[in-house]
Short mmCIF file of N, CA and C in Angstrom, two decimals:
data_model
loop_
_atom_site.label_atom_id
_atom_site.label_comp_id
_atom_site.label_asym_id
_atom_site.label_seq_id
_atom_site.Cartn_x
_atom_site.Cartn_y
_atom_site.Cartn_z
N MET U 5 71.48 70.12 102.90
CA MET U 5 72.99 69.99 102.97
C MET U 5 73.69 71.14 103.55
N ALA U 6 74.45 71.07 104.15
CA ALA U 6 75.33 71.98 105.17
C ALA U 6 75.67 72.56 104.00
N LYS U 7 76.38 73.96 104.59
CA LYS U 7 77.53 74.78 103.71
C LYS U 7 78.60 73.95 104.55
N GLN U 8 79.75 74.40 103.73
CA GLN U 8 81.13 74.38 103.77
C GLN U 8 82.09 75.61 103.53
N PHE U 9 82.78 75.81 104.26
CA PHE U 9 83.78 76.72 104.55
C PHE U 9 85.09 76.37 104.82
N ASN U 10 86.04 77.26 103.58
CA ASN U 10 87.47 76.82 103.95
C ASN U 10 88.06 77.69 105.28
N ILE U 11 88.39 76.91 105.81
CA ILE U 11 89.40 77.32 106.85
C ILE U 11 90.99 77.94 106.78
N TYR U 12 91.03 78.92 107.29
CA TYR U 12 92.52 79.50 106.84
C TYR U 12 93.71 79.03 108.25
N ARG U 13 94.90 78.11 107.77
CA ARG U 13 95.67 77.36 108.48
C ARG U 13 96.56 78.03 108.63
N GLY U 14 96.95 79.42 108.88
CA GLY U 14 97.83 80.12 109.10
C GLY U 14 99.12 80.21 107.56
N LEU U 15 100.20 80.35 107.70
CA LEU U 15 101.07 80.74 106.33
C LEU U 15 101.55 79.56 106.35
N GLN U 16 101.73 78.29 106.69
CA GLN U 16 102.40 76.76 106.54
C GLN U 16 103.41 77.10 105.81
N LYS U 17 104.20 77.69 106.29
CA LYS U 17 105.81 78.15 105.82
C LYS U 17 106.41 78.88 106.84
N PRO U 18 107.65 78.54 107.48
CA PRO U 18 108.23 79.32 108.23
C PRO U 18 108.31 80.79 107.96
N LEU U 19 108.43 81.81 108.71
CA LEU U 19 108.49 83.01 108.23
C LEU U 19 109.66 83.11 108.35
N ILE U 20 109.85 84.16 107.42
CA ILE U 20 111.91 84.32 106.87
C ILE U 20 111.64 85.88 106.10
N TYR U 21 112.89 86.43 106.71
CA TYR U 21 112.85 88.00 105.97
C TYR U 21 114.10 88.29 105.88
N LYS U 22 114.95 88.66 104.87
CA LYS U 22 116.04 89.14 105.03
C LYS U 22 116.87 87.99 105.46
N GLY U 23 117.11 86.34 105.36
CA GLY U 23 118.03 85.51 105.89
C GLY U 23 117.11 84.85 107.71
N PHE U 24 116.91 85.83 107.85
CA PHE U 24 116.42 85.53 109.71
C PHE U 24 114.95 85.13 109.29
N GLN U 25 114.86 83.77 110.84
CA GLN U 25 113.80 83.01 110.63
C GLN U 25 113.18 83.30 111.77
N GLY U 26 112.10 83.46 111.95
CA GLY U 26 110.91 83.21 113.34
C GLY U 26 111.44 84.53 114.21
N LYS U 27 112.10 84.12 115.65
CA LYS U 27 112.48 85.34 116.66
C LYS U 27 113.71 85.69 116.23
N PHE U 28 114.08 85.68 115.37
CA PHE U 28 115.69 86.29 115.10
C PHE U 28 115.11 87.51 114.22
N ILE U 29 114.10 87.21 113.37
CA ILE U 29 113.27 88.96 112.69
C ILE U 29 113.44 90.15 113.99
N GLY U 30 112.78 89.47 115.09
CA GLY U 30 112.82 90.23 116.31
C GLY U 30 113.92 91.08 116.76
N TRP U 31 115.21 90.04 116.74
CA TRP U 31 116.17 90.09 117.68
C TRP U 31 116.78 91.53 116.12
N GLY U 32 116.77 90.98 115.34
CA GLY U 32 117.29 91.82 114.12
C GLY U 32 117.12 93.43 114.14
N LEU U 33 115.43 93.72 114.36
CA LEU U 33 114.91 94.54 114.43
C LEU U 33 115.23 95.41 116.00
N ALA U 34 115.54 94.48 117.39
CA ALA U 34 116.12 95.00 118.16
C ALA U 34 117.67 96.06 118.14
N SER U 35 118.14 95.12 117.54
CA SER U 35 119.59 95.74 116.93
C SER U 35 119.72 96.76 116.26
N LEU U 36 119.14 96.78 115.19
CA LEU U 36 118.93 98.06 114.78
C LEU U 36 118.30 99.28 115.51
N VAL U 37 116.99 99.25 116.05
CA VAL U 37 116.70 100.13 116.69
C VAL U 37 117.43 101.01 117.92
N ILE U 38 118.15 99.70 118.71
CA ILE U 38 119.19 100.18 119.55
C ILE U 38 120.05 100.63 119.16
N SER U 39 120.71 100.41 117.99
CA SER U 39 121.90 100.91 117.72
C SER U 39 121.67 102.23 117.12
N LEU U 40 120.37 102.64 116.18
CA LEU U 40 120.23 103.91 116.24
C LEU U 40 120.07 104.93 116.82
N VAL U 41 119.24 104.71 118.62
CA VAL U 41 119.16 104.90 119.45
C VAL U 41 120.29 105.47 120.36
N LEU U 42 121.55 104.44 120.15
CA LEU U 42 122.48 104.81 121.09
C LEU U 42 123.41 105.52 119.82
N GLY U 43 123.25 105.70 118.79
CA GLY U 43 124.40 106.52 118.36
C GLY U 43 123.75 107.42 118.05
N GLY U 44 121.88 108.14 117.78
CA GLY U 44 121.87 109.46 117.91
C GLY U 44 122.35 109.87 119.32
N LEU U 45 121.77 109.23 120.43
CA LEU U 45 122.31 109.81 121.04
C LEU U 45 123.91 110.16 122.07
N ILE U 46 124.75 109.46 121.46
CA ILE U 46 126.13 109.42 121.55
C ILE U 46 126.46 110.63 120.23
N GLY U 47 125.64 110.92 119.20
CA GLY U 47 125.70 111.94 118.69
C GLY U 47 125.17 113.59 118.90
N SER U 48 124.36 112.76 120.02
CA SER U 48 123.95 114.61 120.32
C SER U 48 124.37 115.16 121.11
N LEU U 49 125.28 114.27 122.02
CA LEU U 49 126.07 114.52 123.64
C LEU U 49 127.26 114.76 122.97
N THR U 50 128.09 114.15 122.21
CA THR U 50 129.23 114.43 122.19
C THR U 50 129.89 114.45 120.16
N SER U 51 129.56 113.99 119.45
CA SER U 51 130.19 114.54 118.11
C SER U 51 129.48 113.31 117.11
N MET U 52 128.99 114.15 116.26
CA MET U 52 128.37 113.14 115.18
C MET U 52 129.24 111.77 114.44
N ALA U 53 130.55 112.15 114.62
CA ALA U 53 131.36 110.90 113.88
C ALA U 53 131.48 109.88 115.05
N LEU U 54 131.46 110.28 116.20
CA LEU U 54 131.51 108.81 117.07
C LEU U 54 130.16 108.23 117.17
N GLY U 55 128.96 109.25 117.03
CA GLY U 55 127.77 108.69 117.31
C GLY U 55 127.40 107.39 116.06
N GLY U 56 128.21 108.50 114.95
CA GLY U 56 128.13 107.33 113.08
C GLY U 56 129.12 106.01 113.45
N PHE U 57 129.68 105.81 114.18
CA PHE U 57 130.21 104.76 114.27
C PHE U 57 129.78 104.49 115.22
N VAL U 58 129.60 104.72 116.27
CA VAL U 58 129.24 103.45 117.63
C VAL U 58 127.23 102.91 116.46
N CYS U 59 126.52 103.81 115.93
CA CYS U 59 125.76 103.01 115.10
C CYS U 59 125.56 101.94 114.20
N VAL U 60 126.62 102.41 113.33
CA VAL U 60 127.32 101.36 112.75
C VAL U 60 127.91 100.53 113.33
N GLY U 61 128.82 100.42 114.46
CA GLY U 61 129.48 99.37 114.93
C GLY U 61 128.01 98.88 115.92
N GLY U 62 127.22 99.28 115.91
CA GLY U 62 126.30 98.43 116.50
C GLY U 62 125.24 97.52 116.21
N LEU U 63 124.95 98.06 114.72
CA LEU U 63 124.30 97.61 113.80
C LEU U 63 124.75 96.27 113.06
N ILE U 64 126.14 96.18 112.93
CA ILE U 64 126.78 95.47 112.34
C ILE U 64 126.70 94.12 113.74
N GLY U 65 127.26 94.45 114.81
CA GLY U 65 127.78 93.54 115.84
C GLY U 65 126.49 92.97 116.25
N GLY U 66 124.85 93.78 116.40
CA GLY U 66 124.26 93.33 116.44
C GLY U 66 123.46 92.01 115.76
N LEU U 67 123.61 92.16 114.49
CA LEU U 67 123.23 91.29 113.11
C LEU U 67 124.06 90.64 113.34
N TYR U 68 124.97 90.44 112.91
CA TYR U 68 126.34 89.22 113.47
C TYR U 68 126.16 88.35 114.34
N PHE U 69 125.86 89.04 115.72
CA PHE U 69 125.50 88.44 116.63
C PHE U 69 124.01 87.47 116.65
N THR U 70 123.33 88.15 116.01
CA THR U 70 122.17 87.30 115.72
C THR U 70 121.80 86.29 115.24
N ALA U 71 122.71 86.21 113.38
CA ALA U 71 122.91 85.37 112.98
C ALA U 71 123.76 84.16 113.19
N GLN U 72 124.64 84.23 114.12
CA GLN U 72 125.16 83.31 115.00
C GLN U 72 124.60 82.46 115.73
N GLN U 73 123.44 83.46 116.74
CA GLN U 73 122.70 82.45 117.49
C GLN U 73 121.55 81.91 116.76
N GLN U 74 121.35 82.09 115.18
CA GLN U 74 120.79 81.55 114.52
C GLN U 74 120.76 79.96 114.03
N LYS U 75 122.32 80.09 114.22
CA LYS U 75 122.53 78.84 113.35
C LYS U 75 122.75 77.94 114.63
N LYS U 76 122.97 78.43 115.72
CA LYS U 76 122.11 77.55 116.95
C LYS U 76 121.18 76.74 116.85
N GLY U 77 120.49 77.01 116.48
CA GLY U 77 118.74 77.10 115.91
C GLY U 77 117.83 77.34 117.34
N LEU U 78 116.59 77.59 116.88
CA LEU U 78 115.66 78.44 117.62
C LEU U 78 115.35 77.89 119.39
N HIS U 79 115.74 76.91 119.63
CA HIS U 79 116.04 76.28 120.75
C HIS U 79 117.64 76.34 121.28
N PHE U 80 118.07 77.17 122.10
CA PHE U 80 119.26 76.58 122.94
C PHE U 80 119.72 75.25 123.22
N LYS U 81 120.64 74.72 122.62
CA LYS U 81 120.91 73.16 122.89
C LYS U 81 122.51 73.01 123.36
N THR U 82 122.37 72.55 124.13
CA THR U 82 124.03 71.60 124.57
C THR U 82 124.65 70.85 123.18
N ARG U 83 125.75 71.26 122.99
CA ARG U 83 126.50 70.32 121.63
C ARG U 83 127.78 70.21 122.55
N HIS U 84 128.20 69.26 122.39
CA HIS U 84 128.77 68.67 123.05
C HIS U 84 129.99 67.91 121.68
N THR U 85 131.57 68.20 121.86
CA THR U 85 132.58 68.00 120.73
C THR U 85 133.34 66.78 121.10
N GLY U 86 133.91 66.74 120.34
CA GLY U 86 134.86 65.34 121.10
C GLY U 86 134.46 64.21 121.01
N VAL U 87 135.42 62.97 121.14
CA VAL U 87 135.32 61.53 121.06
C VAL U 87 134.99 61.53 122.44
N PHE U 88 133.80 60.42 122.55
CA PHE U 88 133.46 59.84 123.85
C PHE U 88 133.58 58.37 123.79
N GLN U 89 133.83 57.82 124.79
CA GLN U 89 134.20 56.10 125.08
C GLN U 89 133.29 56.22 126.23
N PHE U 90 132.07 54.54 125.96
CA PHE U 90 132.04 54.51 126.70
C PHE U 90 131.76 52.87 127.26
N GLY U 91 132.23 53.16 128.71
CA GLY U 91 132.95 51.45 129.11
C GLY U 91 131.71 50.40 129.29
N SER U 92 132.58 49.24 128.96
CA SER U 92 131.43 48.52 129.06
C SER U 92 131.98 46.81 129.72
N ASP U 93 130.98 45.93 130.56
CA ASP U 93 131.90 45.18 131.60
C ASP U 93 130.96 44.32 131.05
N PHE U 94 132.13 43.28 130.30
CA PHE U 94 131.70 42.02 129.08
C PHE U 94 131.80 40.79 129.77
N LYS U 95 132.11 40.98 131.14
CA LYS U 95 131.77 39.84 132.11
C LYS U 95 130.48 39.86 132.51
N LYS U 96 130.12 40.88 132.64
CA LYS U 96 128.21 40.85 132.94
C LYS U 96 127.76 40.06 131.65
N LEU U 97 128.09 40.96 130.58
CA LEU U 97 127.41 40.43 129.24
C LEU U 97 127.44 38.56 129.18
N ARG U 98 128.87 37.82 129.39
CA ARG U 98 128.95 37.10 128.90
C ARG U 98 128.42 35.81 129.87
N ASN U 99 128.41 35.99 131.20
CA ASN U 99 127.68 35.18 132.39
C ASN U 99 126.30 35.29 132.32
N GLY U 100 125.58 36.27 131.56
CA GLY U 100 124.37 36.79 131.60
C GLY U 100 123.54 37.54 132.28
N THR U 101 122.65 37.68 132.78
CA THR U 101 122.23 38.12 134.49
C THR U 101 121.52 37.04 135.21
N LYS U 102 121.85 36.90 136.23
CA LYS U 102 120.94 36.52 137.44
C LYS U 102 120.00 37.01 138.11
N LYS U 103 119.00 36.65 138.46
CA LYS U 103 118.00 37.08 138.80
C LYS U 103 117.83 36.93 140.51
N LYS U 104 117.61 37.50 141.57
CA LYS U 104 117.73 37.70 142.61
C LYS U 104 116.59 37.13 143.20
N ASN U 105 116.76 36.67 144.25
CA ASN U 105 115.40 36.09 144.83
C ASN U 105 114.45 34.94 144.74
N GLY U 106 115.45 34.61 143.74
CA GLY U 106 115.13 33.06 143.72
C GLY U 106 113.97 32.71 142.45
N VAL U 107 113.49 33.95 141.99
CA VAL U 107 112.17 33.92 141.40
C VAL U 107 112.23 33.79 139.95
#
């Protein structure tokens, strides 16, 4: 009799951390790191207060942008808004379709 082994099939659930899903976790971490680096750089070159404002503003702005992009979905889709009217030719529907070439 052959031995049977369990197969690991991954998480089976979407990866979620603090409300961010999938690739948006990386976007959130990137905004955190970028804002810390820019805030530290500006703080060391000018004043600590300005660096702190840049750090906090960049972090809040980056996380807000990430949350807004996550609402659009994992893949960027074009969303059309408005009312669409499709025209129809009722004469063709009433007369039926005629075959060409006589076949």
